[in-house]
Amino acid sequence: MGIEIPFDVATIAGPEAGDVAPPEVIGSYISSASRPLLAVGSEMLRDDFFVEIAIEIGKKGIPIAATGHSMKGFVEKGYTENVYYYNLHELTNCLRDPNWKGLDGAGNYDFVIFYGIIYYYASQMLSCLKNFATDPLMRTVSIDRYYHPNARMSFTNIMTRMEEEYKDMLRKLVESIKG
Amino acid sequence: MEELKKGGIFTISDMQNVRINIGEIVEEEEEWEPMGPHPMPRIATLRDWDFKLLNRYKPFYAPVCDMCCLCTYGKCDLTGNKKGACGIRMDAQQARIVLLACLVGCSAHCGHGRHLLHDMINKFGRDVPIDFGPKVDIEAPLTRLVCGIKPKTIGDYDRVFSYVEEQIVQLADALHTGQEGSYMDFESKALHMGMLDSLNKEAADIIQIACYGMPSGFPGDGPDVPFVDVGIGTIDTNKAVIIVIGHNVPPSADIGVFLTENDLEDKVELGGICCTSIDTTRVYKKAKIVSALGRQLRVLRAGIADVVVIDEQCIRADVLELCQRTQSPMIATNDKAMHGLVDRTDDDPDKIVDDLVSGRVPGVIILEPDQVGEVAVRTALQMDKKRRSLKFILSDDEFKYYVNDCILCGGCTLACPNGLRIGEANKSAVAGNIKPLADLFDICVGCGRCEQVCKKHIPIVDVMTKAAYPQLKEEKGRMRIGRGPIWDSEIREVGAPLVLGTIPGIIAPIGCGNYPNGTKDAWLIVKEFAERNYIVTLTGCMAIDCALWKDEEGKTIYEAHHGRFDAGGVLNIGSCVSNAHIHDAAIKVASIFAGRPLRGNYEEIADYILSRVGACGVAWGAMSQKAASIATGFNRLGVPAVVGPHGTKYRRAFMSRPDIKEDWKLIDATDGSEVYVEPGPQDLLVACETVEEALPMMAKLCIRPSDTDRGRSIKLTHYIDLSQKYLSTYPPDWHLFVRTASDLPIATRNELLKKLEDEQDWKIDWKKKKIEEGPIRGYNPSFNPTNLERLIRRKK
Ligand code: SF4
Ligand code: SF4
Ligand code: SF4
């Protein structure tokens, strides 16, 4: 894959940087989780398509933490089944604690998918999990159009003119997550 | 009986847990109030209080960098909370960096205050009285609270600064490799630094109010202060223009004096950027506010300044280069920002003006504020003639050339802190639609990083400015000048409604302009809360930015709302140092309304504020180290703050866990019983991703355990309503704040009771419309919440 530049070039944290991976690989990585969580942010609202992708992931049985004001998108589409509003900072604060009871009371998660979140905010939260949610290890991926070195796996940087390719990647990703 | 111990410490046997440290106390001429337990606290004095906060609001760390390179044992890789060669863990290292940021911020305010004090003593002597008129009796709440000093003249601030300076050095010492190793103790030190910082700010503002007669508590002050023009469009470029930048007002004040004395007020525009501009309007009524910090680069690039005068803080490091580009001579007036120029203090003004106008030198240093006015004004008048024909906004042809030249490589986007998609906006402009570029202007924070990486050398900032120029010329806002202290009489009026909750809270938008999505969010925050009868108190760049926007009737938010410290008020308190008056308002509620002793009594007052004063700061574009120390100072006093998403880069937050019951145990001071309470305030420092999320969050953070049922129902109404309006959902935790049916707003009580029954399995007696089972606790109107055992009046 070669070395990728972080979406905000200066976001180089240190020796541990996540891998850039294609949708199928990230999809099967997600499928290996026992309690995955999808954390969605407000950037998802920029196009209906992205909301629908989140809903499709939700329908595969992965609960959704709707952070920022992304909840609006789910309410508009009438999908609130396993969607919970949570502030991302507060959510990450809980995720770092192995004893947290989770959004449904059944315990903490072992895997978080970051999606539709302002780049630098997501990057900081991923940094917290990378550095402090290590025992047991919390695995993280980003499926945004940015390379996130603080996630264990991430898409590459995708320019606006490649929007259709990005949408294809998300479709492939959804297909490859085993429900 | 008192028992004298080493180091001037004695304990009083009848007063459990009270320890008085007299090591630093200088005799007072007048015994105005008995001394409290903690005058001039040292690093460890308030540590118990800090740990109470830190145990509930556990420090949260998000490293920006996983390494440490502070000593030659390193670089050390601390990823995964590993230890460095010196033994420090990642969490402690993050806390250490937070302390470092607070050190820098606190030092900036202390250095500024001390500098101001020197200048003012030189000019006016030590005996300038601190008298803020009939409306303000408690002239310096933080000074009284932290130092135990009631300052009578500006000379009294010598002692205050000496105390702060010593503490700063001790705290800086703790940063050295091989000192502190506990993140909790680093944070306690950061909280101490934050408190010192609040004291610096109060000192600096009090000194300048006293010496320059800035608005305070006299007739015509307070809510009745005059309005001032804001915005690039308000600057009359047919006149000579002087632009002042920074935070320290004396040089700018001298320019105002020179203009007035020489009848030049109509020939020269005096405008400013950042806090110096706010403070200049408090001393020279014809001054204008050009912009907040975020527009500095663009205002300088626009070339409107015939002279630029800088003092200290928040000045671009490349300011001289920018001035040279537009042939604007620069005058540096402060030894903390000299930019490689030659010091010409005490030189003949004729010679200095001649050197500047001829272009022999790009700028000069003049460190004596009273020498700045003449040189700046005379230079501006001559430069105005010379520079009149120069144009710095791109021509139409240049604009077309540049947008056409863009190869959509995306390099600028990767360099941009806000990830702005500039290439695509250029492409639209090529196709004839400049709106996307013009729209980026307000979201751009004006850092210039994009231009440095553009392989085609496109002056991106200039291209955006050109696209937005038609709107920019019309950018004409209005705001009240900084009013300084909240009046004691106002506190008397609103103390009860604030503590009971019927005025739902104080919202304090403060600080810099590193917004995620432009200045309009600043306006929206103020508008939402002012219309809901919160009291909105602003300082610094947010006070400026929210004045740029107008409602349907063409009114700015200041014109649409009164300026009283009362429900629905929108108050410009002043510059960054003035935001000490927001701490002061909360302190005065405890002192004037509740009669709590102030002197040397920080812990008790902070405990009172945390549990009872529904105030919430918002630093939506917090950027600087000063913002870090300011927020930390608010936090130690028990006031929470919300930051924008960039605020997560401060690395540390203070958030509680409402699901951990033990963290929410308070004491009822009436009888010493322990009470588990609802999480109010839930966080002390938290970031939100968007303004839509921040609005309900701020409403939530105004909830306090002391709210009466009526107050709680008002606060809950706003929390639920803002959440529904901006997040399209009920807040998931609203039920946590319900103690009794009368906590619920009457209009929606039945509906909410039904929700509690259906969704939370609460037991409702529908006949009596009462909650029988469910809440964390019942409502007890005489609940007297405290975190401090020593405040228990009578044990059960
Ligand atoms: S201060 Fe400690 S962690 Fe930092 S470089 Fe030195 S040894 Fe390493
Ligand atoms: S100047 Fe504006 S557009 Fe350029 S990098 Fe900075 S914020 Fe982004
Ligand atoms: S870096 Fe320059 S050429 Fe590349 S997209 Fe940005 S403006 Fe265009």
PDB file of N, CA and C in Angstrom, chain B residues 507-553:
ATOM      1  N   ILE B 507     -24.831  31.945  30.313  1.00  0.00           N
ATOM      2  CA  ILE B 507     -24.052  31.334  29.234  1.00  0.00           C
ATOM      3  C   ILE B 507     -22.933  32.313  28.897  1.00  0.00           C
ATOM      4  N   ALA B 508     -21.703  31.825  28.918  1.00  0.00           N
ATOM      5  CA  ALA B 508     -20.562  32.721  28.718  1.00  0.00           C
ATOM      6  C   ALA B 508     -19.750  32.327  27.484  1.00  0.00           C
ATOM      7  N   PRO B 509     -20.086  32.872  26.320  1.00  0.00           N
ATOM      8  CA  PRO B 509     -19.268  32.606  25.130  1.00  0.00           C
ATOM      9  C   PRO B 509     -17.985  33.447  25.197  1.00  0.00           C
ATOM     10  N   ILE B 510     -16.868  32.781  25.161  1.00  0.00           N
ATOM     11  CA  ILE B 510     -15.598  33.484  25.351  1.00  0.00           C
ATOM     12  C   ILE B 510     -14.550  32.940  24.378  1.00  0.00           C
ATOM     13  N   GLY B 511     -13.491  33.703  24.232  1.00  0.00           N
ATOM     14  CA  GLY B 511     -12.296  33.157  23.600  1.00  0.00           C
ATOM     15  C   GLY B 511     -12.248  33.268  22.089  1.00  0.00           C
ATOM     16  N   CYS B 512     -11.344  32.500  21.535  1.00  0.00           N
ATOM     17  CA  CYS B 512     -10.833  32.683  20.181  1.00  0.00           C
ATOM     18  C   CYS B 512     -11.791  32.212  19.080  1.00  0.00           C
ATOM     19  N   GLY B 513     -11.329  32.408  17.846  1.00  0.00           N
ATOM     20  CA  GLY B 513     -12.188  32.151  16.689  1.00  0.00           C
ATOM     21  C   GLY B 513     -11.792  30.949  15.859  1.00  0.00           C
ATOM     22  N   ASN B 514     -11.280  29.894  16.487  1.00  0.00           N
ATOM     23  CA  ASN B 514     -10.920  28.692  15.730  1.00  0.00           C
ATOM     24  C   ASN B 514     -12.158  27.787  15.611  1.00  0.00           C
ATOM     25  N   TYR B 515     -13.157  28.338  14.946  1.00  0.00           N
ATOM     26  CA  TYR B 515     -14.436  27.635  14.853  1.00  0.00           C
ATOM     27  C   TYR B 515     -14.370  26.525  13.803  1.00  0.00           C
ATOM     28  N   PRO B 516     -15.186  25.496  13.984  1.00  0.00           N
ATOM     29  CA  PRO B 516     -15.207  24.437  12.968  1.00  0.00           C
ATOM     30  C   PRO B 516     -15.958  24.855  11.718  1.00  0.00           C
ATOM     31  N   ASN B 517     -16.879  25.823  11.864  1.00  0.00           N
ATOM     32  CA  ASN B 517     -17.767  26.090  10.734  1.00  0.00           C
ATOM     33  C   ASN B 517     -18.150  27.568  10.618  1.00  0.00           C
ATOM     34  N   GLY B 518     -17.235  28.450  10.979  1.00  0.00           N
ATOM     35  CA  GLY B 518     -17.474  29.870  10.756  1.00  0.00           C
ATOM     36  C   GLY B 518     -18.059  30.627  11.932  1.00  0.00           C
ATOM     37  N   THR B 519     -18.151  31.959  11.751  1.00  0.00           N
ATOM     38  CA  THR B 519     -18.542  32.861  12.842  1.00  0.00           C
ATOM     39  C   THR B 519     -20.035  32.829  13.145  1.00  0.00           C
ATOM     40  N   LYS B 520     -20.828  32.347  12.180  1.00  0.00           N
ATOM     41  CA  LYS B 520     -22.276  32.415  12.405  1.00  0.00           C
ATOM     42  C   LYS B 520     -22.710  31.576  13.600  1.00  0.00           C
ATOM     43  N   ASP B 521     -21.965  30.511  13.875  1.00  0.00           N
ATOM     44  CA  ASP B 521     -22.297  29.672  15.024  1.00  0.00           C
ATOM     45  C   ASP B 521     -22.223  30.470  16.335  1.00  0.00           C
ATOM     46  N   ALA B 522     -21.286  31.415  16.389  1.00  0.00           N
ATOM     47  CA  ALA B 522     -21.160  32.243  17.599  1.00  0.00           C
ATOM     48  C   ALA B 522     -22.460  33.026  17.795  1.00  0.00           C
ATOM     49  N   TRP B 523     -22.954  33.570  16.707  1.00  0.00           N
ATOM     50  CA  TRP B 523     -24.207  34.324  16.746  1.00  0.00           C
ATOM     51  C   TRP B 523     -25.375  33.434  17.171  1.00  0.00           C
ATOM     52  N   LEU B 524     -25.430  32.227  16.603  1.00  0.00           N
ATOM     53  CA  LEU B 524     -26.550  31.326  16.894  1.00  0.00           C
ATOM     54  C   LEU B 524     -26.588  30.948  18.380  1.00  0.00           C
ATOM     55  N   ILE B 525     -25.414  30.702  18.942  1.00  0.00           N
ATOM     56  CA  ILE B 525     -25.358  30.343  20.366  1.00  0.00           C
ATOM     57  C   ILE B 525     -25.955  31.470  21.208  1.00  0.00           C
ATOM     58  N   VAL B 526     -25.525  32.696  20.924  1.00  0.00           N
ATOM     59  CA  VAL B 526     -26.006  33.838  21.711  1.00  0.00           C
ATOM     60  C   VAL B 526     -27.513  34.010  21.518  1.00  0.00           C
ATOM     61  N   LYS B 527     -27.938  33.937  20.285  1.00  0.00           N
ATOM     62  CA  LYS B 527     -29.355  34.158  19.968  1.00  0.00           C
ATOM     63  C   LYS B 527     -30.248  33.128  20.683  1.00  0.00           C
ATOM     64  N   GLU B 528     -29.904  31.859  20.552  1.00  0.00           N
ATOM     65  CA  GLU B 528     -30.739  30.818  21.152  1.00  0.00           C
ATOM     66  C   GLU B 528     -30.912  31.048  22.655  1.00  0.00           C
ATOM     67  N   PHE B 529     -29.804  31.327  23.336  1.00  0.00           N
ATOM     68  CA  PHE B 529     -29.900  31.417  24.793  1.00  0.00           C
ATOM     69  C   PHE B 529     -30.492  32.741  25.252  1.00  0.00           C
ATOM     70  N   ALA B 530     -30.183  33.824  24.550  1.00  0.00           N
ATOM     71  CA  ALA B 530     -30.762  35.110  24.956  1.00  0.00           C
ATOM     72  C   ALA B 530     -32.276  35.067  24.769  1.00  0.00           C
ATOM     73  N   GLU B 531     -32.732  34.464  23.686  1.00  0.00           N
ATOM     74  CA  GLU B 531     -34.181  34.398  23.447  1.00  0.00           C
ATOM     75  C   GLU B 531     -34.878  33.492  24.462  1.00  0.00           C
ATOM     76  N   ARG B 532     -34.111  32.610  25.095  1.00  0.00           N
ATOM     77  CA  ARG B 532     -34.679  31.728  26.110  1.00  0.00           C
ATOM     78  C   ARG B 532     -34.477  32.282  27.519  1.00  0.00           C
ATOM     79  N   ASN B 533     -34.125  33.573  27.587  1.00  0.00           N
ATOM     80  CA  ASN B 533     -34.002  34.242  28.887  1.00  0.00           C
ATOM     81  C   ASN B 533     -32.845  33.778  29.757  1.00  0.00           C
ATOM     82  N   TYR B 534     -31.841  33.176  29.143  1.00  0.00           N
ATOM     83  CA  TYR B 534     -30.580  32.988  29.866  1.00  0.00           C
ATOM     84  C   TYR B 534     -29.888  34.360  29.875  1.00  0.00           C
ATOM     85  N   ILE B 535     -28.877  34.505  30.708  1.00  0.00           N
ATOM     86  CA  ILE B 535     -28.062  35.724  30.667  1.00  0.00           C
ATOM     87  C   ILE B 535     -26.814  35.374  29.863  1.00  0.00           C
ATOM     88  N   VAL B 536     -26.545  36.119  28.802  1.00  0.00           N
ATOM     89  CA  VAL B 536     -25.405  35.784  27.956  1.00  0.00           C
ATOM     90  C   VAL B 536     -24.308  36.837  28.143  1.00  0.00           C
ATOM     91  N   THR B 537     -23.181  36.383  28.663  1.00  0.00           N
ATOM     92  CA  THR B 537     -22.068  37.308  28.942  1.00  0.00           C
ATOM     93  C   THR B 537     -20.898  36.942  28.036  1.00  0.00           C
ATOM     94  N   LEU B 538     -20.474  37.872  27.203  1.00  0.00           N
ATOM     95  CA  LEU B 538     -19.429  37.559  26.224  1.00  0.00           C
ATOM     96  C   LEU B 538     -18.141  38.323  26.465  1.00  0.00           C
ATOM     97  N   THR B 539     -17.039  37.705  26.068  1.00  0.00           N
ATOM     98  CA  THR B 539     -15.770  38.435  26.036  1.00  0.00           C
ATOM     99  C   THR B 539     -14.965  37.974  24.824  1.00  0.00           C
ATOM    100  N   GLY B 540     -13.986  38.801  24.459  1.00  0.00           N
ATOM    101  CA  GLY B 540     -12.992  38.407  23.456  1.00  0.00           C
ATOM    102  C   GLY B 540     -13.579  38.216  22.069  1.00  0.00           C
ATOM    103  N   CYS B 541     -12.948  37.298  21.333  1.00  0.00           N
ATOM    104  CA  CYS B 541     -13.287  37.158  19.911  1.00  0.00           C
ATOM    105  C   CYS B 541     -14.724  36.716  19.678  1.00  0.00           C
ATOM    106  N   MET B 542     -15.283  35.894  20.543  1.00  0.00           N
ATOM    107  CA  MET B 542     -16.684  35.499  20.324  1.00  0.00           C
ATOM    108  C   MET B 542     -17.613  36.697  20.461  1.00  0.00           C
ATOM    109  N   ALA B 543     -17.250  37.638  21.341  1.00  0.00           N
ATOM    110  CA  ALA B 543     -18.064  38.848  21.500  1.00  0.00           C
ATOM    111  C   ALA B 543     -18.069  39.646  20.202  1.00  0.00           C
ATOM    112  N   ILE B 544     -16.936  39.612  19.495  1.00  0.00           N
ATOM    113  CA  ILE B 544     -16.835  40.344  18.229  1.00  0.00           C
ATOM    114  C   ILE B 544     -17.561  39.580  17.122  1.00  0.00           C
ATOM    115  N   ASP B 545     -17.254  38.302  16.999  1.00  0.00           N
ATOM    116  CA  ASP B 545     -17.776  37.536  15.862  1.00  0.00           C
ATOM    117  C   ASP B 545     -19.298  37.473  15.833  1.00  0.00           C
ATOM    118  N   CYS B 546     -19.911  37.417  17.023  1.00  0.00           N
ATOM    119  CA  CYS B 546     -21.378  37.296  17.003  1.00  0.00           C
ATOM    120  C   CYS B 546     -22.029  38.617  16.591  1.00  0.00           C
ATOM    121  N   ALA B 547     -21.251  39.707  16.603  1.00  0.00           N
ATOM    122  CA  ALA B 547     -21.813  41.012  16.224  1.00  0.00           C
ATOM    123  C   ALA B 547     -21.832  41.210  14.710  1.00  0.00           C
ATOM    124  N   LEU B 548     -21.256  40.261  13.960  1.00  0.00           N
ATOM    125  CA  LEU B 548     -21.177  40.421  12.505  1.00  0.00           C
ATOM    126  C   LEU B 548     -22.481  40.031  11.809  1.00  0.00           C
ATOM    127  N   TRP B 549     -23.373  39.355  12.548  1.00  0.00           N
ATOM    128  CA  TRP B 549     -24.578  38.817  11.910  1.00  0.00           C
ATOM    129  C   TRP B 549     -25.818  39.568  12.368  1.00  0.00           C
ATOM    130  N   LYS B 550     -26.829  39.617  11.479  1.00  0.00           N
ATOM    131  CA  LYS B 550     -28.038  40.393  11.792  1.00  0.00           C
ATOM    132  C   LYS B 550     -29.293  39.544  11.643  1.00  0.00           C
ATOM    133  N   ASP B 551     -30.346  39.943  12.380  1.00  0.00           N
ATOM    134  CA  ASP B 551     -31.622  39.221  12.252  1.00  0.00           C
ATOM    135  C   ASP B 551     -32.425  39.788  11.085  1.00  0.00           C
ATOM    136  N   GLU B 552     -33.655  39.310  10.929  1.00  0.00           N
ATOM    137  CA  GLU B 552     -34.498  39.724   9.789  1.00  0.00           C
ATOM    138  C   GLU B 552     -34.741  41.237   9.804  1.00  0.00           C
ATOM    139  N   GLU B 553     -34.726  41.823  10.982  1.00  0.00           N
ATOM    140  CA  GLU B 553     -34.966  43.269  11.061  1.00  0.00           C
ATOM    141  C   GLU B 553     -33.682  44.074  10.890  1.00  0.00           C
TER     142      GLU B 553
END
